[in-house]
Coordinates of C-alpha atoms in Angstrom, one line a residue:
Chain A
D1 CA -1.6 -12.7 7.5
T2 CA -3.8 -10.1 6.0
E3 CA -7.5 -10.0 7.0
V4 CA -8.5 -8.5 3.7
T5 CA -9.3 -11.2 1.3
Q6 CA -9.2 -10.8 -2.4
T7 CA -10.3 -13.1 -5.2
P8 CA -9.2 -14.2 -7.7
K9 CA -5.5 -14.1 -7.1
H10 CA -4.8 -14.2 -10.8
L11 CA -7.0 -13.2 -13.7
V12 CA -6.3 -13.3 -17.4
M13 CA -9.0 -11.6 -19.5
G14 CA -9.4 -10.5 -23.1
M15 CA -10.1 -6.9 -24.1
T16 CA -13.8 -7.7 -24.7
N17 CA -14.4 -9.6 -21.6
K18 CA -16.4 -8.6 -18.5
K19 CA -14.9 -9.7 -15.2
S20 CA -15.0 -8.7 -11.5
L21 CA -12.5 -8.6 -8.7
K22 CA -13.8 -9.2 -5.2
C23 CA -12.6 -8.1 -1.8
E24 CA -13.9 -8.9 1.6
Q25 CA -13.0 -7.9 5.1
H26 CA -14.6 -8.8 8.5
M27 CA -12.7 -6.3 10.7
G28 CA -15.7 -3.9 10.9
H29 CA -13.8 -1.4 8.9
R30 CA -16.0 1.2 7.3
A31 CA -13.6 2.5 4.6
M32 CA -12.5 0.4 1.7
Y33 CA -10.1 1.2 -1.1
W34 CA -9.0 0.0 -4.5
Y35 CA -5.4 0.6 -5.5
K36 CA -3.5 -0.2 -8.7
Q37 CA 0.1 -1.2 -8.7
K38 CA 2.3 -1.5 -11.7
A39 CA 5.6 -3.4 -11.5
K40 CA 8.3 -1.6 -9.5
K41 CA 6.0 1.3 -8.8
P42 CA 4.1 2.3 -5.6
P43 CA 0.4 1.7 -5.3
E44 CA -1.9 4.3 -6.8
L45 CA -5.2 5.1 -5.3
M46 CA -8.2 4.4 -7.6
F47 CA -11.4 4.6 -5.4
V48 CA -12.3 5.1 -1.8
Y49 CA -15.6 4.0 -0.3
S50 CA -16.6 5.4 3.1
Y51 CA -19.7 3.9 4.8
E52 CA -20.6 2.2 1.6
K53 CA -20.6 5.4 -0.4
L54 CA -18.1 6.3 -3.0
S55 CA -16.1 9.2 -1.6
I56 CA -13.1 9.4 -3.9
N57 CA -12.7 8.5 -7.6
E58 CA -9.2 9.4 -8.7
S59 CA -10.2 10.1 -12.3
V60 CA -10.3 6.4 -13.1
P61 CA -11.6 5.4 -16.6
S62 CA -15.1 4.2 -16.7
R63 CA -14.0 0.8 -17.8
F64 CA -13.4 0.3 -14.1
S65 CA -16.6 0.3 -12.1
P66 CA -16.5 -0.1 -8.3
E67 CA -19.3 -1.4 -6.2
C68 CA -19.8 -1.7 -2.5
P69 CA -22.7 -4.1 -1.8
N70 CA -22.3 -3.9 2.0
S71 CA -19.8 -2.8 4.6
S72 CA -17.7 -6.0 4.2
L73 CA -17.6 -6.3 0.5
L74 CA -16.0 -4.3 -2.3
N75 CA -16.1 -5.3 -6.0
L76 CA -14.3 -3.9 -9.0
H77 CA -16.1 -4.6 -12.3
L78 CA -13.9 -4.7 -15.3
H79 CA -15.1 -4.2 -18.9
A80 CA -13.3 -3.5 -22.2
L81 CA -9.9 -3.2 -20.5
Q82 CA -6.6 -2.4 -22.3
P83 CA -3.3 -4.3 -22.1
E84 CA -1.9 -1.4 -20.2
D85 CA -4.4 -2.1 -17.4
S86 CA -2.5 -5.2 -16.5
A87 CA -1.3 -4.7 -13.0
L88 CA -1.7 -5.8 -9.4
Y89 CA -5.0 -4.6 -8.0
L90 CA -5.0 -4.1 -4.2
C91 CA -7.9 -3.8 -2.0
A92 CA -7.5 -2.2 1.4
S93 CA -9.6 -1.2 4.4
S94 CA -9.4 1.1 7.4
Q95 CA -11.5 1.8 10.5
D96 CA -13.1 5.0 11.6
G97 CA -10.8 6.6 14.2
G98 CA -7.8 4.4 13.2
N99 CA -5.1 5.5 11.0
T100 CA -3.8 2.3 9.4
I101 CA -4.8 1.0 6.0
Y102 CA -4.6 -2.7 5.7
F103 CA -4.0 -4.3 2.4
G104 CA -5.1 -7.5 0.8
E105 CA -2.8 -9.8 -1.1
G106 CA -4.0 -8.4 -4.4
S107 CA -5.3 -9.7 -7.7
W108 CA -2.8 -10.0 -10.5
L109 CA -4.6 -9.0 -13.7
T110 CA -3.4 -9.6 -17.2
V111 CA -5.3 -8.2 -20.1
V112 CA -4.5 -9.9 -23.4
Chain B
A1 CA -1.0 18.0 -0.3
Q2 CA 1.5 15.7 1.2
S3 CA 4.4 14.1 -0.6
V4 CA 7.0 11.5 0.2
S5 CA 10.6 11.2 -1.1
Q6 CA 12.7 8.0 -0.9
H7 CA 16.2 8.9 -1.9
N8 CA 17.5 5.5 -2.8
H9 CA 16.1 3.7 -5.7
H10 CA 18.1 0.5 -5.3
V11 CA 20.3 -0.5 -2.4
I12 CA 22.6 -3.6 -2.5
L13 CA 24.0 -4.9 0.7
S14 CA 25.8 -8.0 1.8
E15 CA 24.3 -10.1 4.6
A16 CA 25.0 -8.8 8.1
A17 CA 25.5 -5.3 6.8
S18 CA 23.5 -2.5 8.5
L19 CA 20.7 -0.9 6.6
E20 CA 19.3 2.7 6.6
L21 CA 16.7 3.7 4.0
G22 CA 15.9 7.4 3.8
C23 CA 12.4 8.8 3.7
N24 CA 11.4 12.5 3.8
Y25 CA 7.9 13.8 3.7
S26 CA 6.4 17.2 2.9
Y27 CA 3.5 18.2 5.0
G28 CA 3.1 21.0 7.6
G29 CA 0.6 19.4 9.9
T30 CA 0.4 16.2 12.0
V31 CA 1.4 13.1 10.1
N32 CA 1.1 9.4 10.5
L33 CA 4.1 7.6 9.0
F34 CA 4.4 4.1 7.8
W35 CA 6.9 1.7 6.2
Y36 CA 5.5 -1.1 4.1
V37 CA 7.5 -4.0 2.6
Q38 CA 6.7 -6.0 -0.5
Y39 CA 8.5 -9.2 -1.0
P40 CA 8.9 -10.4 -4.6
G41 CA 5.5 -11.4 -6.0
Q42 CA 3.7 -10.7 -2.8
H43 CA 1.4 -8.1 -1.3
L44 CA 2.2 -5.1 0.9
Q45 CA 2.8 -5.8 4.5
L46 CA 3.0 -3.2 7.2
L47 CA 6.5 -3.1 8.8
L48 CA 5.9 -0.4 11.3
K49 CA 4.1 2.9 11.9
Y50 CA 4.4 6.1 13.8
F51 CA 1.5 8.1 15.1
S52 CA 2.8 9.9 18.2
G53 CA 4.9 9.4 21.3
D54 CA 8.4 7.9 21.2
P55 CA 9.9 8.9 17.9
L56 CA 11.8 5.6 17.7
V57 CA 9.4 2.9 16.7
K58 CA 10.1 -0.8 16.4
G59 CA 8.5 -3.0 13.9
I60 CA 8.5 -6.6 12.8
K61 CA 11.5 -8.6 11.7
G62 CA 14.0 -6.4 13.6
F63 CA 13.2 -3.2 11.7
E64 CA 13.0 0.2 13.4
A65 CA 12.5 3.7 12.3
E66 CA 13.1 7.1 13.7
F67 CA 10.8 10.1 13.3
I68 CA 12.8 13.4 13.3
K69 CA 10.2 16.1 13.0
S70 CA 12.7 18.9 12.4
K71 CA 14.1 17.1 9.4
F72 CA 10.7 15.8 8.2
S73 CA 12.3 12.4 8.1
F74 CA 11.3 8.8 9.0
N75 CA 14.3 6.6 8.1
L76 CA 14.1 2.9 8.3
R77 CA 17.0 1.0 9.9
K78 CA 18.0 -2.6 10.6
P79 CA 21.4 -3.4 12.3
S80 CA 22.0 -6.6 10.3
V81 CA 20.2 -7.6 7.1
Q82 CA 19.5 -11.1 5.9
W83 CA 19.0 -12.5 2.4
S84 CA 15.3 -12.8 3.2
D85 CA 15.0 -9.0 3.6
T86 CA 15.4 -8.7 -0.2
A87 CA 12.2 -6.8 -1.1
E88 CA 10.8 -3.4 -2.1
Y89 CA 10.3 -1.0 0.8
F90 CA 7.7 1.8 0.6
C91 CA 7.5 4.8 3.0
A92 CA 4.1 6.3 3.2
V93 CA 2.4 9.3 4.9
N94 CA -1.2 9.5 6.0
A95 CA -2.0 13.1 6.6
A96 CA -5.2 14.0 5.0
Y97 CA -8.4 12.7 6.6
S98 CA -10.9 12.2 3.8
G99 CA -13.8 12.0 6.2
A100 CA -15.9 9.2 7.7
G101 CA -13.1 6.8 8.4
S102 CA -11.1 7.0 5.2
Y103 CA -7.6 8.2 4.8
Q104 CA -5.4 9.4 2.0
L105 CA -2.2 7.4 2.0
T106 CA 0.7 8.8 -0.1
F107 CA 3.5 6.5 -1.0
G108 CA 7.1 7.2 -1.9
K109 CA 8.4 5.6 -5.0
G110 CA 10.0 2.7 -3.2
T111 CA 13.5 1.4 -2.5
K112 CA 14.5 -1.9 -3.8
L113 CA 16.8 -3.7 -1.4
S114 CA 18.9 -6.6 -2.6
V115 CA 20.8 -8.6 0.0
I116 CA 23.7 -10.7 -1.3
P117 CA 24.3 -13.9 0.6

């Protein structure tokens, strides 16, 4: 079982809504990630946080806003999304000195 | 930048058949290699990984993979597949260290495996 916990598992939102995806890990990992995965495609990196600082933003539209309140938590704030943003959003983490990225179960997002 | 190629888009096998999924990567330096599996409607799970040492690595559920440096390959194998192995399989390479504990993981496009009972 994954030790990266994501909530909610499923989210349906309208294009004018504001919602958030949450991610938590208690493995002491200091890097956390958001990936987006469309059906039958590999995950695509969105953001990387390292030691609670945003280190990589892969040119993600501003309607996605990440936040890292502390070393265990990672949020993804969603506002004014488009139907094409519907996807599986995966959170992941890794530890300093380790090379493996561990994924959560994902949040299935549907924008209507 | 690193890249990963998975040659087979969709593989269909009967139960008990042997499996080999191809993966080639492009990167001139030291690499860490991974195979992830994603069962229908589920999250990514790590099958196995190679960092160094014995190039033949064994993972969960009877899977193994062989790292052949000269061929830049990391093919996944299983002697006898089961219906429950039906899933999407992703090869990934982790070669670029982004600094301070974070890594850049590059995925191949995935291979869908369908096992017919």
